[in-house]
mmCIF file of C-alpha atoms and ligand atoms in Angstrom:
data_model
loop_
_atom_site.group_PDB
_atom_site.id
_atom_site.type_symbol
_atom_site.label_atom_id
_atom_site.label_comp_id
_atom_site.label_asym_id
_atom_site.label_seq_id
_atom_site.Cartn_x
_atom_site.Cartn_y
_atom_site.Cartn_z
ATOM 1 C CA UNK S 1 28.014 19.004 10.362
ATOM 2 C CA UNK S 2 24.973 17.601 12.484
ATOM 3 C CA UNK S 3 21.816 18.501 11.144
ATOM 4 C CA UNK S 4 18.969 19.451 12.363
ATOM 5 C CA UNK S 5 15.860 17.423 11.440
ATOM 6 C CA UNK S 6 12.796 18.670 10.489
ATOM 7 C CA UNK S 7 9.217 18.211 9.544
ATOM 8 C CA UNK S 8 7.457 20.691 7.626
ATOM 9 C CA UNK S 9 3.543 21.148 7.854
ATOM 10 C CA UNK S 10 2.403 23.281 5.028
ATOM 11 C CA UNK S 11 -0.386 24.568 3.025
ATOM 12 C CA UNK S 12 1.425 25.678 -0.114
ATOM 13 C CA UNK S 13 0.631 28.716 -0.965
ATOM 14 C CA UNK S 14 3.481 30.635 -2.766
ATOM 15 C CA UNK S 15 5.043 31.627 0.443
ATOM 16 C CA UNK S 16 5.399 28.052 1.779
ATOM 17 C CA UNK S 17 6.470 27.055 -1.506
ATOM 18 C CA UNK S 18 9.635 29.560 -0.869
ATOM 19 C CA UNK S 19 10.117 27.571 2.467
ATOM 20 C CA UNK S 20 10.013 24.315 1.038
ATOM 21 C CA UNK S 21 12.556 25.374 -1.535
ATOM 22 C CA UNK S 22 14.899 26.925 1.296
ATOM 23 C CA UNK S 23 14.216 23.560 3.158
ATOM 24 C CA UNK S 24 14.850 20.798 0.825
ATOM 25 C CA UNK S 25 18.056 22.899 -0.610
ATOM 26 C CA UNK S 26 19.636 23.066 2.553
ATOM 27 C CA UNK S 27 22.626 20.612 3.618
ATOM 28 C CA UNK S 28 22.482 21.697 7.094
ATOM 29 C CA UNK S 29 18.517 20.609 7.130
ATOM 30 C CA UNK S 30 17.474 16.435 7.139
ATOM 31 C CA UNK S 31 13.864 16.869 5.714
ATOM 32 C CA UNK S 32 11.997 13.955 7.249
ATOM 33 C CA UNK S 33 8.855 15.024 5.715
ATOM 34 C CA UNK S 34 6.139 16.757 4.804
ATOM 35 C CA UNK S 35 2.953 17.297 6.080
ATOM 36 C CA UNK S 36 -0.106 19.374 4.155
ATOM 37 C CA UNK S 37 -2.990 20.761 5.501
ATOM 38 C CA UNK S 38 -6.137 22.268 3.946
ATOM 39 C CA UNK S 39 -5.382 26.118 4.207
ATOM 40 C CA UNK S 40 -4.689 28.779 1.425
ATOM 41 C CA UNK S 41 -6.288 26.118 -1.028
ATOM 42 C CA UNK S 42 -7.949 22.684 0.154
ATOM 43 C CA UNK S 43 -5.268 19.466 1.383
ATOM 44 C CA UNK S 44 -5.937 17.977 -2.351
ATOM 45 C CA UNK S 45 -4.188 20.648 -4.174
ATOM 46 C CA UNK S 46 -1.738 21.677 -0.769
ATOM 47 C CA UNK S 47 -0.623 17.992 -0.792
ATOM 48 C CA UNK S 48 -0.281 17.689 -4.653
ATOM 49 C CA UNK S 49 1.661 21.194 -4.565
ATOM 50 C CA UNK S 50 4.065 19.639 -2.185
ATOM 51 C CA UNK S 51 5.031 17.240 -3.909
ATOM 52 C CA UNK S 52 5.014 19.113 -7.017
ATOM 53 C CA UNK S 53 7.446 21.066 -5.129
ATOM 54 C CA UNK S 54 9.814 18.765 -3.661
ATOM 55 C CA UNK S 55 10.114 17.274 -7.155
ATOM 56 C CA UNK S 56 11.176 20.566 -8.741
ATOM 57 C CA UNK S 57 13.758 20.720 -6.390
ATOM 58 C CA UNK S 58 15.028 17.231 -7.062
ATOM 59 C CA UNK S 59 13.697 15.757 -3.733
ATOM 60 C CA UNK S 60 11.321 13.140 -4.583
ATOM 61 C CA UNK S 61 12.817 11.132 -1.454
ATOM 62 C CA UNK S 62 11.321 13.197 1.060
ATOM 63 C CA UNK S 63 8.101 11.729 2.103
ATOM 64 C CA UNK S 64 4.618 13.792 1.859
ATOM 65 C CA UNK S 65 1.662 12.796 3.553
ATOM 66 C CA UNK S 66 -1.943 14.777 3.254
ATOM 67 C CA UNK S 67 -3.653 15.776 6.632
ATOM 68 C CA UNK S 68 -6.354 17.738 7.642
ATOM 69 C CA UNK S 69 -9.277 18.775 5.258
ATOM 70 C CA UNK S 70 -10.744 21.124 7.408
ATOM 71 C CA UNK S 71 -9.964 22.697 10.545
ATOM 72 C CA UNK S 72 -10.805 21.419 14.210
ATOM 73 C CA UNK S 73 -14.550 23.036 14.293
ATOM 74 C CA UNK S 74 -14.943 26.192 11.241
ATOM 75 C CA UNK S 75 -15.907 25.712 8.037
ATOM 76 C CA UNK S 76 -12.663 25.990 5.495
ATOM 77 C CA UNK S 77 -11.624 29.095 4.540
ATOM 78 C CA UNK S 78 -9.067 29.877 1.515
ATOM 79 C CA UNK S 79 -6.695 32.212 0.343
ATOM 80 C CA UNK S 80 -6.688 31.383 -3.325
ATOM 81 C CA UNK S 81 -6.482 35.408 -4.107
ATOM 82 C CA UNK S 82 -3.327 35.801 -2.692
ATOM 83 C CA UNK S 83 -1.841 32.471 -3.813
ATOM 84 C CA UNK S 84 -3.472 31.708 -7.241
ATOM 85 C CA UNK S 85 -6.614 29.301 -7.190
ATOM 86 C CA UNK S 86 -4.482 26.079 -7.206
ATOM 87 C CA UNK S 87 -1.690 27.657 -4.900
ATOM 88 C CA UNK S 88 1.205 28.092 -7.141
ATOM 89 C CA UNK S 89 0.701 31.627 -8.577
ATOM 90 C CA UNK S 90 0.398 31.250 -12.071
ATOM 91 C CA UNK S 91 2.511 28.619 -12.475
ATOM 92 C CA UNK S 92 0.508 25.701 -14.010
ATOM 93 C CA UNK S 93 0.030 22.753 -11.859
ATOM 94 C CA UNK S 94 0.779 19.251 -13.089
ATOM 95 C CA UNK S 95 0.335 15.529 -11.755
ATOM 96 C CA UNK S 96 3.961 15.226 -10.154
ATOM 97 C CA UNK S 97 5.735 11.364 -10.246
ATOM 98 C CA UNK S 98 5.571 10.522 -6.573
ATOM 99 C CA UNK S 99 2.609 9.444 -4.865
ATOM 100 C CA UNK S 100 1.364 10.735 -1.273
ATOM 101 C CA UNK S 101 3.046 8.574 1.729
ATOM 102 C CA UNK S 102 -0.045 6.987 3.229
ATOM 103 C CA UNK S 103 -1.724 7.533 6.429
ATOM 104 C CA UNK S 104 -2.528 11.271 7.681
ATOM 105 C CA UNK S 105 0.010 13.791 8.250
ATOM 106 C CA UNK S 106 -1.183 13.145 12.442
ATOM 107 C CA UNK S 107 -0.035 10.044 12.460
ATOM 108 C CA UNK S 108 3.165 10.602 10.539
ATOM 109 C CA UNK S 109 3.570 13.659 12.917
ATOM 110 C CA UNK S 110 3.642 11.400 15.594
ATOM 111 C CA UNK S 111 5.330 7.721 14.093
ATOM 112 C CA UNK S 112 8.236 10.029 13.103
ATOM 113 C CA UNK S 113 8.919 11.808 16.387
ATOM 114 C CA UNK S 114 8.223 9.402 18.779
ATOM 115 C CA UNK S 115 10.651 7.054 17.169
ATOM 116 C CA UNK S 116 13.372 9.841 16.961
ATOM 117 C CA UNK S 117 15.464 10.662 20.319
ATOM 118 C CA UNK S 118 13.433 13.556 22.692
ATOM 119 C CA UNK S 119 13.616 16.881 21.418
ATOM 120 C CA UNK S 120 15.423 16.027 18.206
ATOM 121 C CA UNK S 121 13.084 16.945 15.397
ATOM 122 C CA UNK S 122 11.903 20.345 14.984
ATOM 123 C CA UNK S 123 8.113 21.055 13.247
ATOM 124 C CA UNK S 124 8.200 24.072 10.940
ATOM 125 C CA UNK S 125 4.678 24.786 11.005
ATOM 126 C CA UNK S 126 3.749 27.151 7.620
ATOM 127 C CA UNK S 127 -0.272 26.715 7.765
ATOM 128 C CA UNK S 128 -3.255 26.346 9.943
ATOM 129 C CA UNK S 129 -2.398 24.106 12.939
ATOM 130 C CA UNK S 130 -4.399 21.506 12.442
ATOM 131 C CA UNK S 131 -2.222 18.510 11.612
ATOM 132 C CA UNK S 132 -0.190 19.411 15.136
ATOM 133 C CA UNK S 133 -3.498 19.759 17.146
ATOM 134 C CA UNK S 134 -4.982 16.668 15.413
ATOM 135 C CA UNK S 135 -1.035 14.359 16.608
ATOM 136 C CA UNK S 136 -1.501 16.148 20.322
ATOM 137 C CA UNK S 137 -4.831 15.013 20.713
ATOM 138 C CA UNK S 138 -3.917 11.268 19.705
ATOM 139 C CA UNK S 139 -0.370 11.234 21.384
ATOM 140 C CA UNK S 140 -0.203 14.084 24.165
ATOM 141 C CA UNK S 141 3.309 12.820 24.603
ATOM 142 C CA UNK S 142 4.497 14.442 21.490
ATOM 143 C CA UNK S 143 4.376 17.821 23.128
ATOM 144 C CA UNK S 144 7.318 17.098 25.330
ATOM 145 C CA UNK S 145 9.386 14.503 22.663
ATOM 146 C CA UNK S 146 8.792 17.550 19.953
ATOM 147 C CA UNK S 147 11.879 19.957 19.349
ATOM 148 C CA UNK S 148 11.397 23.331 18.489
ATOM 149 C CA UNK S 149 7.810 24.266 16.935
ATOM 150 C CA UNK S 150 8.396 27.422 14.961
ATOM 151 C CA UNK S 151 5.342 28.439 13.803
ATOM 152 C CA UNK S 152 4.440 31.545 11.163
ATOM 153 C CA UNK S 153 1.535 32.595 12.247
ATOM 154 C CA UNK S 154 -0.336 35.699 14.910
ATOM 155 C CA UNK S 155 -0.181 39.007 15.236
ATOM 156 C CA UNK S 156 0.537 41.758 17.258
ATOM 157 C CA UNK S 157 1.867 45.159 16.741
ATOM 158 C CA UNK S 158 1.207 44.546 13.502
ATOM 159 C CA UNK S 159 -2.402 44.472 13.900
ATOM 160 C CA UNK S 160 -4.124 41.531 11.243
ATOM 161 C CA UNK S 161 -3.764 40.909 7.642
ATOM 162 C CA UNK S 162 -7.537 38.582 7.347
ATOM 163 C CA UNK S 163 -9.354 40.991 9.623
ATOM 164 C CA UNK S 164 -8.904 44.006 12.383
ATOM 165 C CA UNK S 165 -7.064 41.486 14.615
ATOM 166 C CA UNK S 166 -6.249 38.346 13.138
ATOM 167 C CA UNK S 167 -3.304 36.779 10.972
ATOM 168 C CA UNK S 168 -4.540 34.248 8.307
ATOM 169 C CA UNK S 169 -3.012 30.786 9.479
ATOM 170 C CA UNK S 170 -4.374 31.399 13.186
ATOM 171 C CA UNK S 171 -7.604 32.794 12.256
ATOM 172 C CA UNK S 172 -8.204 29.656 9.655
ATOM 173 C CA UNK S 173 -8.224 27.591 12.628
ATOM 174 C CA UNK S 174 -7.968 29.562 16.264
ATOM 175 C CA UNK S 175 -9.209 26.316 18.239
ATOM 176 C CA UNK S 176 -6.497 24.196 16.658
ATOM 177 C CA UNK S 177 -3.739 27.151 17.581
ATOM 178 C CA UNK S 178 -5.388 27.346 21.373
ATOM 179 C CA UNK S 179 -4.438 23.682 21.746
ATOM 180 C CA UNK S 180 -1.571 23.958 20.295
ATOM 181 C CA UNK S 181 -0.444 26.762 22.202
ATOM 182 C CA UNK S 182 -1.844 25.051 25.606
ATOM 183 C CA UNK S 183 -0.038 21.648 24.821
ATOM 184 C CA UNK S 184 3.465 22.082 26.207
ATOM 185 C CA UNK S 185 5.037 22.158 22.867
ATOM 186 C CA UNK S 186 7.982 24.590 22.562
ATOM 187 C CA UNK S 187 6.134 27.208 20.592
ATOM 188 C CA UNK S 188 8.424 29.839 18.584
ATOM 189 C CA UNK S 189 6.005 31.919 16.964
ATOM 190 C CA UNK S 190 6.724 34.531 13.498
ATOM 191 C CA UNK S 191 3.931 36.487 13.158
ATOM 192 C CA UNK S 192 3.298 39.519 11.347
ATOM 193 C CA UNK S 193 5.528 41.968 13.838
ATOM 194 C CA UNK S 194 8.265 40.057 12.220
ATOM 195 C CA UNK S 195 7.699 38.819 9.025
ATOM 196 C CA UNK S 196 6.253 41.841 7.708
ATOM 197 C CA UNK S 197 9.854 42.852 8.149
ATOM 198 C CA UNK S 198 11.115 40.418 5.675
ATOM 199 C CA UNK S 199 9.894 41.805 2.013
ATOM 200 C CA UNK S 200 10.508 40.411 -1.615
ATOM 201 C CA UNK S 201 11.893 44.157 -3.165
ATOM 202 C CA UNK S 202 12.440 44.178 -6.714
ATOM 203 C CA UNK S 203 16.664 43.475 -6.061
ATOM 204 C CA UNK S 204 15.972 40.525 -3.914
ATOM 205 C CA UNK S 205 13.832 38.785 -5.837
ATOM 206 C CA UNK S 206 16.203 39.072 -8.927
ATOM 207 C CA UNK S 207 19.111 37.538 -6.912
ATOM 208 C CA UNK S 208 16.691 34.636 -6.578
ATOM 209 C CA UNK S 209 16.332 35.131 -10.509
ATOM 210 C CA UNK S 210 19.764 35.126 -11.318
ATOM 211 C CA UNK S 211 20.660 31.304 -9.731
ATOM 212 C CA UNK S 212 20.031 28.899 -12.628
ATOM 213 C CA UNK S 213 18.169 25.937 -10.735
ATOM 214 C CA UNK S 214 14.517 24.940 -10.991
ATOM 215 C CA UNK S 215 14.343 25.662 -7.496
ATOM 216 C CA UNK S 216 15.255 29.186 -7.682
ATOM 217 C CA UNK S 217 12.960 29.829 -10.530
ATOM 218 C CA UNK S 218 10.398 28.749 -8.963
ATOM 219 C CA UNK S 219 11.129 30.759 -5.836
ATOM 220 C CA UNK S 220 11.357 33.995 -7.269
ATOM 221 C CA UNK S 221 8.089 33.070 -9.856
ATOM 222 C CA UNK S 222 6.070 32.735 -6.667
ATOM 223 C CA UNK S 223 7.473 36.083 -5.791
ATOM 224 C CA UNK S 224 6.814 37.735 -8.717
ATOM 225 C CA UNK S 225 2.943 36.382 -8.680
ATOM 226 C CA UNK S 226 2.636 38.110 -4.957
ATOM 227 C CA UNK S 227 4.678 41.045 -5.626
ATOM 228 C CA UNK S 228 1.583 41.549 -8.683
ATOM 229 C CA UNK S 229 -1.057 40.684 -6.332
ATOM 230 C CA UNK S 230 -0.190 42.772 -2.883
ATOM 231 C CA UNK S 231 0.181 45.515 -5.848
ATOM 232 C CA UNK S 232 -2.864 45.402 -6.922
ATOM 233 C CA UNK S 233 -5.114 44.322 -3.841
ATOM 234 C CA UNK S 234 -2.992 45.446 -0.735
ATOM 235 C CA UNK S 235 -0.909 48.460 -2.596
ATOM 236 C CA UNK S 236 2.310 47.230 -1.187
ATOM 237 C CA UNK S 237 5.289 46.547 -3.970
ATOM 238 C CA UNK S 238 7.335 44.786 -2.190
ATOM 239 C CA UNK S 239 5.222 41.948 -0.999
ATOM 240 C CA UNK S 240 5.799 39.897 2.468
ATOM 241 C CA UNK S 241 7.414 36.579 2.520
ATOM 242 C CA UNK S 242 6.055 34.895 5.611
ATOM 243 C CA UNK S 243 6.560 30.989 6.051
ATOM 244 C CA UNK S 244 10.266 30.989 4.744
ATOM 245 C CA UNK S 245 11.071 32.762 8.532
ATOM 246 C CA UNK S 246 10.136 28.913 10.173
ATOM 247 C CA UNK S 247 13.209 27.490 8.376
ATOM 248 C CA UNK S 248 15.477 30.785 8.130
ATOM 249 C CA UNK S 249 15.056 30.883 12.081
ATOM 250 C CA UNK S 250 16.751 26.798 11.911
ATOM 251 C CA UNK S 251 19.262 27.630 9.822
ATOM 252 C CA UNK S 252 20.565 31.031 11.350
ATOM 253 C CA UNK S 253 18.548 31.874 14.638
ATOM 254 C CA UNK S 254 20.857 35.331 14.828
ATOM 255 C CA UNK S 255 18.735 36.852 12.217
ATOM 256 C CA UNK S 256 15.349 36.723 14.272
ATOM 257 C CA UNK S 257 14.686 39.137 17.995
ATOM 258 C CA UNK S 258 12.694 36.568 19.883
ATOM 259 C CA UNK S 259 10.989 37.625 23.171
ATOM 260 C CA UNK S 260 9.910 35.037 26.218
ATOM 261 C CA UNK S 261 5.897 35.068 25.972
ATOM 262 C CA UNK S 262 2.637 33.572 26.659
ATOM 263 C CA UNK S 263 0.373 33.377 23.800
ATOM 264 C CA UNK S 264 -3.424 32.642 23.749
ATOM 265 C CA UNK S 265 -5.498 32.996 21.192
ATOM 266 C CA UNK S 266 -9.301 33.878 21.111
ATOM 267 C CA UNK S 267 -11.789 30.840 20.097
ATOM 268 C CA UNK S 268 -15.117 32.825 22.011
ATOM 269 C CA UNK S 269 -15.400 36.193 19.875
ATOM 270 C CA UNK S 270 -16.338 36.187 15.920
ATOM 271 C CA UNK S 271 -15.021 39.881 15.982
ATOM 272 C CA UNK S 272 -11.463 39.277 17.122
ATOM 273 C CA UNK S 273 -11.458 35.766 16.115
ATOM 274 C CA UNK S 274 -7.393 33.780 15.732
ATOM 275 C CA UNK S 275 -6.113 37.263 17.345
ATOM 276 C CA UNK S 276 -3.439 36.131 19.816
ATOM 277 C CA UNK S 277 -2.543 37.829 22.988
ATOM 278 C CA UNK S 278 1.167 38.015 23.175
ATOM 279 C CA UNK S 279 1.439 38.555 26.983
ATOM 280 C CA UNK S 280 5.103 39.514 27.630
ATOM 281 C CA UNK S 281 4.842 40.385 31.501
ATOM 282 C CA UNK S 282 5.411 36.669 32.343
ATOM 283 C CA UNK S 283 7.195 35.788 35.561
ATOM 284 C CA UNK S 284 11.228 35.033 34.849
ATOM 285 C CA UNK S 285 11.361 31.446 34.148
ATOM 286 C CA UNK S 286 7.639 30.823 33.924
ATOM 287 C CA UNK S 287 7.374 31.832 29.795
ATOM 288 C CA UNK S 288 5.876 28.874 27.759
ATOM 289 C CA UNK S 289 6.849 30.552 24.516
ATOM 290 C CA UNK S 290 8.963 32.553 22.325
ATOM 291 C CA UNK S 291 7.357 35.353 19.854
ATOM 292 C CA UNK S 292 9.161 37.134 17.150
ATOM 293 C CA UNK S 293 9.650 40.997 17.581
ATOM 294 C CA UNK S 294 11.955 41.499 14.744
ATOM 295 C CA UNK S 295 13.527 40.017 11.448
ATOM 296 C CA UNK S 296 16.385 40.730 9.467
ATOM 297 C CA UNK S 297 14.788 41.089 6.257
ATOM 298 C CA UNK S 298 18.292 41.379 4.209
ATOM 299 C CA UNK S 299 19.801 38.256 5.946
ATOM 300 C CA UNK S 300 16.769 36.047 5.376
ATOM 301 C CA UNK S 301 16.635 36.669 1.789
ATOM 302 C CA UNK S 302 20.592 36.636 1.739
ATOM 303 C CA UNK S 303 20.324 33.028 3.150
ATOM 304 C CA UNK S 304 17.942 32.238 0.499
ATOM 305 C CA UNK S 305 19.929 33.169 -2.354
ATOM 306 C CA UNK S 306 23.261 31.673 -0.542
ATOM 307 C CA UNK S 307 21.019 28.492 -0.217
ATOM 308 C CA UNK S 308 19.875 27.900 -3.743
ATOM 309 C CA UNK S 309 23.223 29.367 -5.266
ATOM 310 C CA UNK S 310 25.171 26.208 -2.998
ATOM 311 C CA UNK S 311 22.460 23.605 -4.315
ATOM 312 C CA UNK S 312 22.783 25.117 -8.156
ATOM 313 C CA UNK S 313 26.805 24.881 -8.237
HETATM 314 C C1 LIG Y 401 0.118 33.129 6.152
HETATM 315 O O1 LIG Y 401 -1.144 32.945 5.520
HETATM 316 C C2 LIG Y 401 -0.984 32.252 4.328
HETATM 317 O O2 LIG Y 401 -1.818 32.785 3.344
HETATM 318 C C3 LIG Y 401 0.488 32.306 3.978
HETATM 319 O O3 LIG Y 401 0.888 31.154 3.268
HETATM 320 C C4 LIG Y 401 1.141 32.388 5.328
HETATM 321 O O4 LIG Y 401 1.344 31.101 5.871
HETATM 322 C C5 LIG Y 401 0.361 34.627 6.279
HETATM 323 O O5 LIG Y 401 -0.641 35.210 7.034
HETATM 324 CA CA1 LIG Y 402 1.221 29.110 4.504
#
């Protein structure tokens, strides 16, 4: 089987932390690394969760290197309501065995993919953009050596889940997306139209429950923490599972509806800041990038369970 390699660039968050666990327990992924970024919670407890993470699931030899505190221009902005105030849900934190790879997660961006034949390593990108903008700006070559960039992150039918017209991740740092977005890199992007499809019910999560593996308990206690909190503060009960679509998409494209696009985002306006404009009346040919429309909800979460039971047996 030839795998596809992958970086992940994360900001974990209970949803990334579901992606990571998909990641790192699948045989058809080679994990090259990990990148955090300041995001739900700042890059000091994203980059400790990571490798708090990658330890639980038995992968302490996957590299994980801190980036960006703070996005390109804004002040930081957090998510710790949605995600616990250290990220994790309630799951305690503790000081994992591994130490952070050093350098910044820019530079590892970059020293990984430009030493790796073109178009071979695809970026899962699971938090602000940051890290990605930061690499472009140092080595515009990247955009063209860079595989697939599948990104969670926008919105558009969907209207915003931080304010009238923005999704979190983009809104946390719009001018980082913009360049991003303007680069060349071959953007695939799962926003809320799609992921918003793909919902942690009650049965789902307790097929997660029933695989006996530290990563699966984890996975579904992350889960359980968001199914409690969209409860209480959104009044949804079965809560969205966003980032995990970055690596599901990988794995098994078939389960994703992607549509040729253009996507900007707005930088100008504080009212609509992050929102992207998902312009689909592109000239044949002429598309720079790919936006969800739709997600098989059923088959994501089935290749999460299929995952984790393989790695557990
Ligand atoms: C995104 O925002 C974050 O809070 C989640 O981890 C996800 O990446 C959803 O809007
Ligand atoms: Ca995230």
């Amino acid at each position: 089987m030839k795998k596809q390699s992958l970086i992940i660039d994360c900001d974990p968050g209970v949803d990334d932390a579901v992606g990571l666990m998909l990641a790192l327990n699948a045989p058809e992924l080679e994990v090259l690394a990990v990148t955090a970024v300041g995001g739900n919670v700042p890059v000091s407890a994203t980059s400790r969760n990571a490798r708090i993470l990658r330890q639980v699931a038995g992968r302490t030899d996957v590299p994980v290197f801190a980036g960006a505190e703070r996005p390109l221009v804004r002040e930081p902005a957090g998510a710790g309501e949605f995600h616990g105030a250290e990220g994790l849900g309630d799951l305690k934190p503790f000081e994992p065995q591994g130490a952070l790879a050093s350098g910044p997660a820019a530079d590892a961006i970059i020293d990984i993919v430009m030493a790796r034949p073109e178009k071979s390593v695809a970026l899962a990108v699971m938090g602000p953009m940051t890290n990605l903008a930061l690499a472009l700006r140092k080595e515009p070559a990247l955009a063209a050596r860079l595989g697939p960039v599948s990104v969670m992150g926008g919105a558009r039918s969907e209207g915003g889940n931080i304010t009238a017209s923005a999704e979190f991740n983009v809104w946390a740092d719009p001018d980082a997306a913009a360049e991003v977005l303007a680069s060349g890199c071959d953007v695939v992007m799962f926003g809320l139209d799609a992921t918003h499809q793909v919902r942690a019910t009650d049965a789902r999560i307790a097929a997660i429950e029933a695989v006996d593996s530290d990563s699966a308990r984890w996975a579904a206690s992350m889960m359980r923490f968001s199914q409690r909190v969209e409860r209480k503060i959104v009044g949804w009960d079965a809560p969205p599972v966003h980032d995990p679509c970055t690596v599901a998409w990988l794995m098994a494209p078939e389960l994703f509806t992607l549509k040729p696009c253009d996507i900007r985002v707005e930088t100008q306006s504080d009212l609509t800041r992050g929102h992207t404009a998902v312009e689909f009346r592109v000239a044949p040919g002429q598309a720079r990038h790919r936006w969800a429309t739709a997600a098989d909800g059923q088959g994501v979460f089935d290749l999460i369970t299929e995952t984790l039971k393989r790695a557990a047996s």
